[in-house]
Coordinates of C-alpha atoms and ligand atoms in Angstrom, one line a residue:
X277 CA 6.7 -19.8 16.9
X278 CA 6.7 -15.8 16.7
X279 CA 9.5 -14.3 18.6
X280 CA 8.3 -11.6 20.6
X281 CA 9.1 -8.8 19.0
X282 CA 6.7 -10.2 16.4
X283 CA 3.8 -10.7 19.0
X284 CA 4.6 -7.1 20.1
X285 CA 4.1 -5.8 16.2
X286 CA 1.9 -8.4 15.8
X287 CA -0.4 -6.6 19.0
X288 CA 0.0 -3.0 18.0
X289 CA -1.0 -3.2 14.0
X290 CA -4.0 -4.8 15.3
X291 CA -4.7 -2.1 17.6
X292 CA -4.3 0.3 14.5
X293 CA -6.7 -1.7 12.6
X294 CA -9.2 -1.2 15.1
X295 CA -8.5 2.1 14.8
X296 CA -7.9 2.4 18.7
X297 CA -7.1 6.0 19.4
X298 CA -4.4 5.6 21.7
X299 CA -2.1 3.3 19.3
X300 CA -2.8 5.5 16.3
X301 CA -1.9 8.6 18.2
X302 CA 1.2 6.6 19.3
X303 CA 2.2 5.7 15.6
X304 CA 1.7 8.6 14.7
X305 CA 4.5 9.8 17.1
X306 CA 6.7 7.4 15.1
X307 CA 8.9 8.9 12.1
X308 CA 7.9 8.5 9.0
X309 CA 11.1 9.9 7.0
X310 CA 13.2 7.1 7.6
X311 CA 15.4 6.9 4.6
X312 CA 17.0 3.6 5.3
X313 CA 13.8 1.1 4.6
X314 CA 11.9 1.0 0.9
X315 CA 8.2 0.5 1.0
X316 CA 7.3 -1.4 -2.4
X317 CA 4.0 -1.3 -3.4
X318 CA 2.9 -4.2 -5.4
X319 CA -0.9 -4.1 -6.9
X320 CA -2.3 -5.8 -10.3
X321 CA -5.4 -8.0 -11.2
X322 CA -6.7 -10.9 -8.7
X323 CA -4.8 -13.9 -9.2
X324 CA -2.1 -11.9 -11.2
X325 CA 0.6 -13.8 -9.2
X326 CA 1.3 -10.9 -6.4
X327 CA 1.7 -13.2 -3.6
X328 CA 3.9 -15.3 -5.7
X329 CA 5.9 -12.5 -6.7
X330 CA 6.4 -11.1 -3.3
X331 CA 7.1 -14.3 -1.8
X332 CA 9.9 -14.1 -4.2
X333 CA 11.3 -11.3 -3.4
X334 CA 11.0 -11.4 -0.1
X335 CA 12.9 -14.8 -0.5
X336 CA 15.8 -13.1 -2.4
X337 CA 16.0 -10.2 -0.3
X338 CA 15.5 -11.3 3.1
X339 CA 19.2 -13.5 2.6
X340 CA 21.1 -10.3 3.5
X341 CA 18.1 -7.5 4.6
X342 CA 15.5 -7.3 7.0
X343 CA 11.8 -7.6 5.2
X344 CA 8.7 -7.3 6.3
X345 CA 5.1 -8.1 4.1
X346 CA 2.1 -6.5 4.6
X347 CA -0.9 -8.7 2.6
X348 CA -4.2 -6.9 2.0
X349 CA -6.4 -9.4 2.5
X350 CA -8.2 -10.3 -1.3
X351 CA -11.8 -9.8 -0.9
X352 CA -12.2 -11.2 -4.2
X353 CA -14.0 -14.1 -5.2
X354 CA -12.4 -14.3 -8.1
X355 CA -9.0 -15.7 -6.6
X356 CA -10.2 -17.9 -4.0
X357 CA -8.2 -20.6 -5.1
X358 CA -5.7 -18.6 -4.8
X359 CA -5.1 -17.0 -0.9
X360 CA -4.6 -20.9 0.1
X361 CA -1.9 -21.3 -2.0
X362 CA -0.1 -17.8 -0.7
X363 CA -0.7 -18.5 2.6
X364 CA 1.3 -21.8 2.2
X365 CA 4.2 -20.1 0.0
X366 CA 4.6 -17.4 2.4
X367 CA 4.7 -19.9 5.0
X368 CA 7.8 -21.6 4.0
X369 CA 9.1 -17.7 4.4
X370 CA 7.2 -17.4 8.2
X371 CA 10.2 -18.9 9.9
X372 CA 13.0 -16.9 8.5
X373 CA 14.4 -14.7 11.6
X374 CA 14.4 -12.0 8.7
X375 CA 10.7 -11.9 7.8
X376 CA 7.8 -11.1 9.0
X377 CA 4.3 -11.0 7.0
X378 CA 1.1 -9.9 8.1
X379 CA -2.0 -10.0 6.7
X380 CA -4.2 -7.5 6.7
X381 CA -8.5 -6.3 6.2
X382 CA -9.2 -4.1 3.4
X383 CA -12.1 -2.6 5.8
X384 CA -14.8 -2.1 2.9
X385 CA -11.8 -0.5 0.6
X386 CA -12.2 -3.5 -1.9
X387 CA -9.2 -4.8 -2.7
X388 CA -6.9 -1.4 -1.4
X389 CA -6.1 -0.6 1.5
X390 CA -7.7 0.6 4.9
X391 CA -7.1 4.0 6.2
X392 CA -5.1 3.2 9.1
X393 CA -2.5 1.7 6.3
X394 CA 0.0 4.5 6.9
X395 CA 0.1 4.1 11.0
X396 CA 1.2 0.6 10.4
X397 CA 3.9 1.2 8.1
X398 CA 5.1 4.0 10.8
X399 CA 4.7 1.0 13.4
X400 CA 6.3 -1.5 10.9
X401 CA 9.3 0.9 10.2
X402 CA 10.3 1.1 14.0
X403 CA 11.6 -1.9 13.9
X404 CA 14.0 -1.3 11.5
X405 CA 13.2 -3.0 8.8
X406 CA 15.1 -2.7 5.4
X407 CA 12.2 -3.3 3.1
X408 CA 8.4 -3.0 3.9
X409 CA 6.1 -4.8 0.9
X410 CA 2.7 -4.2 0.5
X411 CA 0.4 -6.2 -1.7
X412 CA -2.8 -4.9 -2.5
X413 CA -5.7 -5.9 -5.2
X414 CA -6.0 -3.8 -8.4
X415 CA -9.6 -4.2 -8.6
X416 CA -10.7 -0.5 -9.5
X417 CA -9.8 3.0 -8.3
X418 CA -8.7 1.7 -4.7
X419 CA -5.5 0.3 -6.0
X420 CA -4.3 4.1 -7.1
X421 CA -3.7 5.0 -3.1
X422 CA -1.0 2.3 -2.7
X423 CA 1.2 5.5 -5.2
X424 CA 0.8 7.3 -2.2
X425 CA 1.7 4.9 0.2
X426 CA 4.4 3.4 -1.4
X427 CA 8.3 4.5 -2.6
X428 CA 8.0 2.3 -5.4
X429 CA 4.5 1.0 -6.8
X430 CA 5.1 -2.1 -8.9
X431 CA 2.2 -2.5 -11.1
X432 CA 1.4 -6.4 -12.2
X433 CA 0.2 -6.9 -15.7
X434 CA -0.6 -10.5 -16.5
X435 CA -1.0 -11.9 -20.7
X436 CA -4.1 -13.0 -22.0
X437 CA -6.1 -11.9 -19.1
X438 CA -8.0 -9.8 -22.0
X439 CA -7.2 -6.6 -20.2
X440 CA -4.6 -5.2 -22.0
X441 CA -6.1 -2.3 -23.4
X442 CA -8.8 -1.9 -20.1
X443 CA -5.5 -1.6 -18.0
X444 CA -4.2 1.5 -19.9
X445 CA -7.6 3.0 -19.9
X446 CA -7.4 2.5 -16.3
X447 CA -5.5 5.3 -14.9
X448 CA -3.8 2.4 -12.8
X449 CA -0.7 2.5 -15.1
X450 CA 0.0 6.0 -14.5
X451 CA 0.8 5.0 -10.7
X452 CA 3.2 2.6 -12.2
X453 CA 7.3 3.3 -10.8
X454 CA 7.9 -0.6 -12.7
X455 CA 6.0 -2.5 -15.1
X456 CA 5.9 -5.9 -14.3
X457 CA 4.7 -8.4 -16.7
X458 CA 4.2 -11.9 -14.8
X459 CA 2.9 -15.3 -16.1
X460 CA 5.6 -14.3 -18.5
X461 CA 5.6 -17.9 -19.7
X462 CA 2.2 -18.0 -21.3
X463 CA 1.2 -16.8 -24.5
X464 CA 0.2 -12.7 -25.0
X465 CA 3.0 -11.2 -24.1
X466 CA 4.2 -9.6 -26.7
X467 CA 1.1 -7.8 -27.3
X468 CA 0.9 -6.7 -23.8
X469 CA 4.4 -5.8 -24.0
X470 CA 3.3 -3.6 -26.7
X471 CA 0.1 -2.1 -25.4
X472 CA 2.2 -1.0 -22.2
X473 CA 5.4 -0.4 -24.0
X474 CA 4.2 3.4 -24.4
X475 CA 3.1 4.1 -21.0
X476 CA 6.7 2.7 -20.1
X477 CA 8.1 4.9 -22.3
X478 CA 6.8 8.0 -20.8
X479 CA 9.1 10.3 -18.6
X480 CA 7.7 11.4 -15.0
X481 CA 9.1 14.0 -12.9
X482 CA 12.8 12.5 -14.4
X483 CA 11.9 8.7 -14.3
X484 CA 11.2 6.8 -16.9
X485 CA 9.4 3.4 -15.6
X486 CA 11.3 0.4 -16.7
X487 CA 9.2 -3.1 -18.2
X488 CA 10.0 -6.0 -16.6
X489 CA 9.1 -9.5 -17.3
X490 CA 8.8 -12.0 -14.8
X491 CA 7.8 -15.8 -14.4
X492 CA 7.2 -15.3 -10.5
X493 CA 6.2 -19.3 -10.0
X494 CA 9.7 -20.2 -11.3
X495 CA 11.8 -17.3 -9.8
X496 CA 12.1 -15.8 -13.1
X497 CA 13.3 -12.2 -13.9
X498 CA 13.3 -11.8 -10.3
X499 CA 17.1 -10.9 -10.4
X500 CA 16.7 -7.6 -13.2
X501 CA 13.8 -7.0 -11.3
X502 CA 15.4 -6.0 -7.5
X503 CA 18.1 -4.3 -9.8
X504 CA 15.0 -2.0 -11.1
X505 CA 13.8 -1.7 -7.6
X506 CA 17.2 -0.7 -6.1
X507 CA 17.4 2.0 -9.4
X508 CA 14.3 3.6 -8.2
X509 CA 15.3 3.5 -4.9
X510 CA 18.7 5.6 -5.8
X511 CA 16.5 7.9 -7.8
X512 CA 14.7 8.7 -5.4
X513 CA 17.3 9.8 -2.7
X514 CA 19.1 11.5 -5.2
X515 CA 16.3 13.9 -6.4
X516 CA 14.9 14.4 -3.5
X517 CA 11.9 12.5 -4.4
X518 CA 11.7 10.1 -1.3
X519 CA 11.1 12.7 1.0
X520 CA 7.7 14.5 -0.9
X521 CA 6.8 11.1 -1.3
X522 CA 6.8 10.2 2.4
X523 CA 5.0 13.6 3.1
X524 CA 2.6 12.7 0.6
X525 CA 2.4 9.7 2.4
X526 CA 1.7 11.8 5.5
X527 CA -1.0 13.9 4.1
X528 CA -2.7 10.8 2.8
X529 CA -2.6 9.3 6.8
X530 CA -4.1 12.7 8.0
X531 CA -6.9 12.6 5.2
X532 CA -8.2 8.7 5.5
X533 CA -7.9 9.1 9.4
X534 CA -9.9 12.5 9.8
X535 CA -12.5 11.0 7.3
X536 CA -12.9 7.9 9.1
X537 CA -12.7 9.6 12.9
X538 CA -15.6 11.8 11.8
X539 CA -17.6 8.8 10.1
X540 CA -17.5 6.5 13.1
X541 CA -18.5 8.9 15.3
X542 CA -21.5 9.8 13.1
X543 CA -22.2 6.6 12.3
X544 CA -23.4 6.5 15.9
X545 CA -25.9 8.8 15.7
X546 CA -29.3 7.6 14.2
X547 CA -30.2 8.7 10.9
X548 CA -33.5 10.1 12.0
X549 CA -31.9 12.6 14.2
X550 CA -29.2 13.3 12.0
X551 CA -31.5 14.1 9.4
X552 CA -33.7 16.4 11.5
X553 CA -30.9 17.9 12.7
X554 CA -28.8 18.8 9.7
X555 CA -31.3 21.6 8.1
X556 CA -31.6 23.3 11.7
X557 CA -30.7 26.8 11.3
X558 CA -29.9 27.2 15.4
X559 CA -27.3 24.3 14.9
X560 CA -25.9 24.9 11.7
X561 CA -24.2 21.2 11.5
X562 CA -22.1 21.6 8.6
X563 CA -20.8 25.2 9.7
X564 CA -19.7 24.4 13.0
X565 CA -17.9 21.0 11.3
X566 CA -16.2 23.1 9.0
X567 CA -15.5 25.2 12.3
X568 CA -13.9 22.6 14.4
X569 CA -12.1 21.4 11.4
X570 CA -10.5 24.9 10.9
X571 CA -9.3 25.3 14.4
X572 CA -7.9 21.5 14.2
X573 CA -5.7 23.0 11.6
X574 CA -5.1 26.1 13.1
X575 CA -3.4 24.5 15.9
X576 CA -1.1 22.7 13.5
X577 CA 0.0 26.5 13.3
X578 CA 0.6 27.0 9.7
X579 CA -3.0 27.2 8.2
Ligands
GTP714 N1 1.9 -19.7 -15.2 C1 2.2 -18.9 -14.2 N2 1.4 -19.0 -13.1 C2 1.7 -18.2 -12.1 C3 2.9 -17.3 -12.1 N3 2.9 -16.7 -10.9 C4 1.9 -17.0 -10.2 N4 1.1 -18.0 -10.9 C5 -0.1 -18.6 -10.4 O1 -1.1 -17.7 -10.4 C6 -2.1 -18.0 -9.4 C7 -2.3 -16.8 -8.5 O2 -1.1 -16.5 -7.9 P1 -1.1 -15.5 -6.6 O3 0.4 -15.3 -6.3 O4 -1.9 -16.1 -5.5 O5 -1.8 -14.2 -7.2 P2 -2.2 -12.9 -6.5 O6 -2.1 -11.9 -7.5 O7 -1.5 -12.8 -5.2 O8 -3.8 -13.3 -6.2 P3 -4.8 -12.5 -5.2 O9 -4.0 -11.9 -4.1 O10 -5.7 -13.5 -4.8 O11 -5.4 -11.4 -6.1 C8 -1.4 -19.2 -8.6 O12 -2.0 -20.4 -9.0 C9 0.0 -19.1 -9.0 O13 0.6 -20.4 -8.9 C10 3.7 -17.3 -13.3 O14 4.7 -16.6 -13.4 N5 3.3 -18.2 -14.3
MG715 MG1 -2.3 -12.4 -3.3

């Protein structure tokens, strides 16, 4: 049974989701700079063993901290199989008073995550957790938003999956805080050690992202792991990075939020008026967006 402070959560990142404008002004009222909980990012392939490797953590961290997992829902066909078996790991974790995991729609972002992302963590972070987890699917360019979400993006890289080379072409390695090679018990890992052994190598901005291996069904390299995850955490307080992350994160909200706002209420109009309408020189449509955009951010005051 959910306590009610986790039907009460439970209620208002649904409301989010919906996009209700009342709950995503209220989140938005919420802080966002609170330096005492981690948001961890974890993406990868389908089937990579996310779920299994934040059930993990969340096990190992939730003995002493409060956690709290937020599951993008995989739209993929691919791992099917798979979302049962989650659901029934992260189960065993349901009933810790520590815990609490949610689930939630990608909203036609395949395999990222929706725009309303960032009002749930400022929801999720009211109620002082210690460490917020977010799984998402790495299945193309969506994956890449979770480094602006996130404190920490862990990005999972699995042997043998015959994408060793396509994952450093990707771009999705550059988002990567920690390395994490899972399914570290089957064969190909020492060339995908070596295929991402040079993007590990590479200094950012003063960190230098470490390579971790993991065997995530057997609790494996689940230990060095959190010790990478608390390193980057210390990093990031000590250089100041937390807080341009977390107005990063901000600016990201603002962005996906106006975009969306503007598209549902178009998306009401039909597109035989819009269309007649959009090259009429008395209306100007695009102008007088760009208009009311403008004095939107003039009232912010520092446009
Ligand atoms: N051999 C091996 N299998 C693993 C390991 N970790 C997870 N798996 C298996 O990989 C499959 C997928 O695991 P999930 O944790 O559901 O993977 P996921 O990345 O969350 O999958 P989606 O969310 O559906 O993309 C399951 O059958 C797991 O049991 C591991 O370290 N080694
Ligand atoms: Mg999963």
């Amino acid at each position: 049974m959910p306590s009610s402070w986790q039907r009460q959560l439970a209620k208002a990142i649904s409301k989010i989701e919906n996009m209700d404008p009342q709950a995503l002004s209220e989140a938005a009222s919420l802080p966002l700079d609170n330096s005492s909980v981690q948001i961890i990012g974890v993406t990868g392939p389908p089937g990579g063993g996310k779920s299994t490797l934040c059930s993990q953590l969340i096990q190992a961290l939730a003995a002493e901290h409060k956690v709290a997992a937020l599951l993008v829902d995989p739209s993929s066909p691919f791992s099917g199989g798979a979302i049962l078996g989650d659901r029934i790991r992260m189960q065993a974790l349901v009933s810790n008073p520590n815990v609490y995991i949610r689930s939630l729609s990608n909203r036609g972002n395949a395999g990222g995550v929706g725009s309303s992302v960032v009002s749930i963590l400022r929801e999720v972070m009211s109620y002082s957790f210690d460490y917020i987890l977010i799984e998402t699917v790495g299945a193309g360019q969506s994956e890449v938003k979770i480094a602006s979400i996130a404190d920490t993006t862990l990005v999972v890289s699995v042997p043998n999956l015959g994408d060793d080379i396509q994952a450093v072409k990707s771009g999705i390695l550059e988002i990567a805080d920690i390395f994490v090679i899972n399914k570290a018990d089957l064969p190909g890992v020492d060339s995908l050690y070596t295929a991402l052994r040079e993007s590990a190598q590479k200094q950012v901005d003063g960190w230098t992202a470490p390579l971790c291996q993991t065997v995530a069904l057997e609790g494996l390299g689940i230990d060095a792991l959190l010790v990478e995850i608390d390193k980057h955490w210390q990093w990031l307080q000590q250089s100041g990075r937390l807080l341009e992350k977390r107005k990063f994160a901000a600016k990201f909200e603002i962005m996906e939020l106006s975009r969306v706002l503007l598209q549902k209420h178009l998306d009401k109009v039909p597109a035989e008026v819009l269309a007649r309408n959009l090259n009429r020189k008395d209306i100007n449509l695009l102008q007088r967006l760009d208009e009311v955009y403008a004095e939107i951010l003039n009232l912010f005051g520092e446009v």
